Amino acid sequence: MLPRRYKKLKQVLDRRQPDLTVLTEDVHKPHNLSAIMRTCDAVGVFSIHAVSSHSDEIPTYSQVAQGSEKWVNLYTHSQIKTAIEQLHQEGFKIYAAHLSKEAVDYRQIDYTQPTAILLGAEKWGVSQEAAERVDGHIIIPMLGMVESLNVSVAAAVILFEAQRQRLKAGFYDRVRLDRTTYQQTIFEWGYPKIAALHRQKGESYPPLGEEGEIIG
Ligand code: SAM
């Protein structure tokens, strides 16, 4: 890896936010998932979660994600219930972007807390089961003729508000990933093929030098 490339990867990783995530519920259209992932990359989201309850297919993003799938981890789940439980156990507050009567304006939420945004399916929205299990509902006010936004547009509006709040709070000025995750991720980003070989053999990654070169 060239030193310039290493520097760029570090700059991006330095700003990743492990405590901001997205949970999609049966969002299946690849272009929507791809657009959400690109927004996540731009905002600094480290990983996202996708529930696919009607099929075991892991969504693929590569056609339209313009490579952002390489930079945002994707965890798939088969049930919304267990995905929500896992995020709650990890300390996230989960807000459903959901057009319900209880929903509050999305700008009222404090996104500097560990936050997961739940986004619903293109046609049906957030399921009742999910809506009942989350910590709150948020809405982007709609003042025109149509009732809802495209799911990826809704994701972008909310995530850039989260980015605004986190920029203000200085969350992008210091490294937020723990050291082990940081070291592993920079190796995987810089040397994906070598990293895969090490994983196959069950070996840990070798350390990197100051300019990103493999030591040892
Ligand atoms: N008919 C569906 C409904 O009633 O929820 C519309 C689904 S909308 C096309 C897809 C997803 O985008 C929603 O489940 C929600 O997560 C998000 N979304 C779209 N517009 C939104 C808005 N104005 N406020 C909050 N979330 C919105």
GROMACS .gro file of C-alpha atoms and ligand atoms in nm:
model
  243
    1MET     CA    1   0.000   0.000   0.000
    2LEU     CA    2   0.133   0.343  -0.088
    3PRO     CA    3   0.186   0.584   0.206
    4ARG     CA    4  -0.065   0.825   0.050
    5ARG     CA    5  -0.330   0.554   0.042
    6TYR     CA    6  -0.254   0.459   0.404
    7LYS     CA    7  -0.295   0.822   0.507
    8LYS     CA    8  -0.634   0.845   0.335
    9LEU     CA    9  -0.757   0.521   0.495
   10LYS     CA   10  -0.648   0.645   0.836
   11GLN     CA   11  -0.822   0.979   0.786
   12VAL     CA   12  -1.148   0.799   0.712
   13LEU     CA   13  -1.111   0.549   0.995
   14ASP     CA   14  -1.023   0.827   1.241
   15ARG     CA   15  -1.371   0.968   1.185
   16ARG     CA   16  -1.574   0.648   1.199
   17GLN     CA   17  -1.857   0.649   1.454
   18PRO     CA   18  -1.906   0.303   1.608
   19ASP     CA   19  -2.205   0.424   1.811
   20LEU     CA   20  -2.415   0.544   1.518
   21THR     CA   21  -2.584   0.281   1.304
   22VAL     CA   22  -2.875   0.199   1.078
   23LEU     CA   23  -3.109  -0.099   1.094
   24THR     CA   24  -3.307  -0.169   0.777
   25GLU     CA   25  -3.618  -0.386   0.795
   26ASP     CA   26  -3.684  -0.569   0.470
   27VAL     CA   27  -3.544  -0.294   0.252
   28HIS     CA   28  -3.473  -0.510  -0.050
   29LYS     CA   29  -3.425  -0.289  -0.352
   30PRO     CA   30  -3.050  -0.291  -0.419
   31HIS     CA   31  -3.042   0.072  -0.528
   32ASN     CA   32  -3.201   0.181  -0.199
   33LEU     CA   33  -2.964  -0.027   0.012
   34SER     CA   34  -2.673   0.099  -0.190
   35ALA     CA   35  -2.774   0.459  -0.149
   36ILE     CA   36  -2.812   0.407   0.228
   37MET     CA   37  -2.463   0.255   0.246
   38ARG     CA   38  -2.311   0.545   0.052
   39THR     CA   39  -2.472   0.789   0.290
   40CYS     CA   40  -2.344   0.586   0.587
   41ASP     CA   41  -1.992   0.603   0.448
   42ALA     CA   42  -2.020   0.978   0.399
   43VAL     CA   43  -2.153   1.034   0.751
   44GLY     CA   44  -1.890   0.808   0.909
   45VAL     CA   45  -2.110   0.515   1.011
   46PHE     CA   46  -1.887   0.214   1.080
   47SER     CA   47  -2.140  -0.071   1.048
   48ILE     CA   48  -2.503  -0.122   0.960
   49HIS     CA   49  -2.760  -0.397   1.015
   50ALA     CA   50  -3.007  -0.536   0.764
   51VAL     CA   51  -3.301  -0.759   0.849
   52SER     CA   52  -3.420  -0.983   0.571
   53SER     CA   53  -3.713  -1.177   0.715
   54HIS     CA   54  -3.859  -1.314   0.390
   55SER     CA   55  -3.548  -1.474   0.245
   56ASP     CA   56  -3.203  -1.583   0.352
   57GLU     CA   57  -3.047  -1.391   0.069
   58ILE     CA   58  -2.776  -1.156   0.178
   59PRO     CA   59  -2.834  -0.837  -0.018
   60THR     CA   60  -2.559  -0.748  -0.258
   61TYR     CA   61  -2.474  -0.388  -0.318
   62SER     CA   62  -2.185  -0.393  -0.555
   63GLN     CA   63  -2.358  -0.276  -0.874
   64VAL     CA   64  -2.457   0.062  -0.748
   65ALA     CA   65  -2.274   0.123  -0.422
   66GLN     CA   66  -1.966   0.253  -0.603
   67GLY     CA   67  -1.750   0.061  -0.363
   68SER     CA   68  -1.893   0.199  -0.041
   69GLU     CA   69  -1.984  -0.158   0.068
   70LYS     CA   70  -1.610  -0.210   0.121
   71TRP     CA   71  -1.597   0.063   0.380
   72VAL     CA   72  -1.915   0.001   0.580
   73ASN     CA   73  -1.960  -0.333   0.758
   74LEU     CA   74  -2.291  -0.504   0.699
   75TYR     CA   75  -2.446  -0.744   0.951
   76THR     CA   76  -2.750  -0.938   0.836
   77HIS     CA   77  -3.027  -1.073   1.059
   78SER     CA   78  -3.323  -1.297   0.986
   79GLN     CA   79  -3.551  -1.152   1.254
   80ILE     CA   80  -3.625  -0.796   1.354
   81LYS     CA   81  -3.681  -0.904   1.715
   82THR     CA   82  -3.330  -1.043   1.762
   83ALA     CA   83  -3.169  -0.755   1.574
   84ILE     CA   84  -3.339  -0.505   1.806
   85GLU     CA   85  -3.246  -0.711   2.114
   86GLN     CA   86  -2.882  -0.722   2.005
   87LEU     CA   87  -2.863  -0.346   1.949
   88HIS     CA   88  -3.030  -0.281   2.284
   89GLN     CA   89  -2.779  -0.511   2.455
   90GLU     CA   90  -2.499  -0.313   2.289
   91GLY     CA   91  -2.638   0.003   2.446
   92PHE     CA   92  -2.806   0.162   2.144
   93LYS     CA   93  -3.126   0.363   2.163
   94ILE     CA   94  -3.328   0.269   1.856
   95TYR     CA   95  -3.548   0.523   1.680
   96ALA     CA   96  -3.783   0.409   1.408
   97ALA     CA   97  -3.825   0.644   1.117
   98HIS     CA   98  -4.195   0.577   1.117
   99LEU     CA   99  -4.498   0.777   1.012
  100SER     CA  100  -4.697   0.713   1.328
  101LYS     CA  101  -4.906   0.939   1.552
  102GLU     CA  102  -4.645   0.923   1.832
  103ALA     CA  103  -4.357   1.022   1.604
  104VAL     CA  104  -4.159   1.334   1.697
  105ASP     CA  105  -3.966   1.559   1.461
  106TYR     CA  106  -3.634   1.385   1.384
  107ARG     CA  107  -3.442   1.700   1.490
  108GLN     CA  108  -3.558   1.657   1.851
  109ILE     CA  109  -3.338   1.351   1.905
  110ASP     CA  110  -2.992   1.369   2.064
  111TYR     CA  111  -2.781   1.175   1.815
  112THR     CA  112  -2.465   1.210   2.022
  113GLN     CA  113  -2.599   0.918   2.229
  114PRO     CA  114  -2.543   0.565   2.090
  115THR     CA  115  -2.814   0.565   1.825
  116ALA     CA  116  -2.960   0.323   1.572
  117ILE     CA  117  -3.206   0.444   1.308
  118LEU     CA  118  -3.461   0.186   1.200
  119LEU     CA  119  -3.586   0.224   0.844
  120GLY     CA  120  -3.884   0.037   0.706
  121ALA     CA  121  -3.961  -0.148   0.386
  122GLU     CA  122  -4.030   0.048   0.069
  123LYS     CA  123  -4.398  -0.053   0.051
  124TRP     CA  124  -4.503  -0.139   0.405
  125GLY     CA  125  -4.282   0.074   0.624
  126VAL     CA  126  -4.174  -0.036   0.973
  127SER     CA  127  -4.357  -0.347   1.102
  128GLN     CA  128  -4.585  -0.318   1.403
  129GLU     CA  129  -4.363  -0.559   1.593
  130ALA     CA  130  -4.059  -0.339   1.538
  131ALA     CA  131  -4.251  -0.018   1.607
  132GLU     CA  132  -4.350  -0.155   1.949
  133ARG     CA  133  -3.998  -0.263   2.045
  134VAL     CA  134  -3.804   0.055   1.970
  135ASP     CA  135  -3.734   0.352   2.197
  136GLY     CA  136  -3.922   0.608   1.992
  137HIS     CA  137  -4.055   0.708   1.652
  138ILE     CA  138  -3.924   0.996   1.444
  139ILE     CA  139  -4.068   1.171   1.144
  140ILE     CA  140  -3.939   1.405   0.877
  141PRO     CA  141  -4.222   1.657   0.838
  142MET     CA  142  -4.396   1.619   0.502
  143LEU     CA  143  -4.561   1.942   0.386
  144GLY     CA  144  -4.644   1.849   0.029
  145MET     CA  145  -4.879   1.613  -0.152
  146VAL     CA  146  -4.695   1.284  -0.101
  147GLU     CA  147  -4.700   1.097   0.230
  148SER     CA  148  -4.346   0.966   0.249
  149LEU     CA  149  -3.993   0.999   0.114
  150ASN     CA  150  -3.789   0.731  -0.056
  151VAL     CA  151  -3.629   0.525   0.222
  152SER     CA  152  -3.274   0.619   0.122
  153VAL     CA  153  -3.364   0.987   0.116
  154ALA     CA  154  -3.516   0.957   0.465
  155ALA     CA  155  -3.197   0.785   0.582
  156ALA     CA  156  -2.983   1.066   0.443
  157VAL     CA  157  -3.189   1.344   0.600
  158ILE     CA  158  -3.171   1.184   0.946
  159LEU     CA  159  -2.807   1.074   0.926
  160PHE     CA  160  -2.684   1.417   0.820
  161GLU     CA  161  -2.864   1.566   1.120
  162ALA     CA  162  -2.676   1.311   1.333
  163GLN     CA  163  -2.352   1.415   1.160
  164ARG     CA  164  -2.428   1.784   1.225
  165GLN     CA  165  -2.479   1.720   1.595
  166ARG     CA  166  -2.169   1.503   1.621
  167LEU     CA  167  -1.953   1.755   1.434
  168LYS     CA  168  -2.065   2.020   1.680
  169ALA     CA  169  -1.984   1.790   1.972
  170GLY     CA  170  -1.632   1.722   1.836
  171PHE     CA  171  -1.699   1.354   1.767
  172TYR     CA  172  -1.501   1.367   1.441
  173ASP     CA  173  -1.197   1.527   1.601
  174ARG     CA  174  -1.084   1.219   1.791
  175VAL     CA  175  -1.062   0.849   1.714
  176ARG     CA  176  -1.378   0.675   1.835
  177LEU     CA  177  -1.298   0.314   1.742
  178ASP     CA  178  -1.124   0.096   1.999
  179ARG     CA  179  -0.760   0.016   1.923
  180THR     CA  180  -0.810  -0.350   1.827
  181THR     CA  181  -1.096  -0.275   1.587
  182TYR     CA  182  -0.896   0.012   1.438
  183GLN     CA  183  -0.584  -0.202   1.376
  184GLN     CA  184  -0.783  -0.490   1.230
  185THR     CA  185  -0.989  -0.266   1.003
  186ILE     CA  186  -0.695  -0.068   0.866
  187PHE     CA  187  -0.524  -0.396   0.776
  188GLU     CA  188  -0.838  -0.530   0.607
  189TRP     CA  189  -0.891  -0.206   0.415
  190GLY     CA  190  -0.528  -0.178   0.310
  191TYR     CA  191  -0.457  -0.543   0.238
  192PRO     CA  192  -0.791  -0.720   0.174
  193LYS     CA  193  -0.642  -1.028   0.005
  194ILE     CA  194  -0.368  -1.081   0.261
  195ALA     CA  195  -0.620  -1.025   0.540
  196ALA     CA  196  -0.846  -1.296   0.391
  197LEU     CA  197  -0.553  -1.541   0.382
  198HIS     CA  198  -0.472  -1.474   0.747
  199ARG     CA  199  -0.836  -1.527   0.843
  200GLN     CA  200  -0.850  -1.858   0.650
  201LYS     CA  201  -0.548  -1.979   0.845
  202GLY     CA  202  -0.688  -1.849   1.173
  203GLU     CA  203  -0.388  -1.618   1.214
  204SER     CA  204  -0.392  -1.264   1.348
  205TYR     CA  205  -0.277  -0.986   1.118
  206PRO     CA  206   0.085  -0.869   1.127
  207PRO     CA  207   0.148  -0.514   1.252
  208LEU     CA  208   0.186  -0.219   1.016
  209GLY     CA  209   0.468   0.032   1.015
  210GLU     CA  210   0.434   0.409   1.023
  211GLU     CA  211   0.367   0.433   0.650
  212GLY     CA  212   0.136   0.133   0.633
  213GLU     CA  213   0.397  -0.126   0.537
  214ILE     CA  214   0.362  -0.481   0.672
  215ILE     CA  215   0.619  -0.549   0.943
  216GLY     CA  216   0.749  -0.900   0.993
  217SAM     N1  217  -4.631   0.334   0.320
  217SAM     C1  218  -4.512   0.324   0.399
  217SAM     C2  219  -4.541   0.365   0.545
  217SAM     O1  220  -4.655   0.391   0.575
  217SAM     O2  221  -4.450   0.366   0.626
  217SAM     C3  222  -4.408   0.414   0.338
  217SAM     C4  223  -4.273   0.357   0.349
  217SAM     S1  224  -4.146   0.473   0.307
  217SAM     C5  225  -4.148   0.473   0.135
  217SAM     C6  226  -4.007   0.373   0.350
  217SAM     C7  227  -3.941   0.410   0.480
  217SAM     O3  228  -3.877   0.536   0.465
  217SAM     C8  229  -4.030   0.425   0.599
  217SAM     O4  230  -4.058   0.302   0.660
  217SAM     C9  231  -3.946   0.515   0.688
  217SAM     O5  232  -3.850   0.437   0.759
  217SAM    C10  233  -3.878   0.605   0.590
  217SAM     N2  234  -3.947   0.733   0.568
  217SAM    C11  235  -3.995   0.781   0.453
  217SAM     N3  236  -4.049   0.903   0.469
  217SAM    C12  237  -4.034   0.933   0.599
  217SAM    C13  238  -4.070   1.048   0.679
  217SAM     N4  239  -4.129   1.153   0.627
  217SAM     N5  240  -4.038   1.044   0.810
  217SAM    C14  241  -3.977   0.937   0.865
  217SAM     N6  242  -3.942   0.828   0.794
  217SAM    C15  243  -3.970   0.826   0.664
   0.00000   0.00000   0.00000
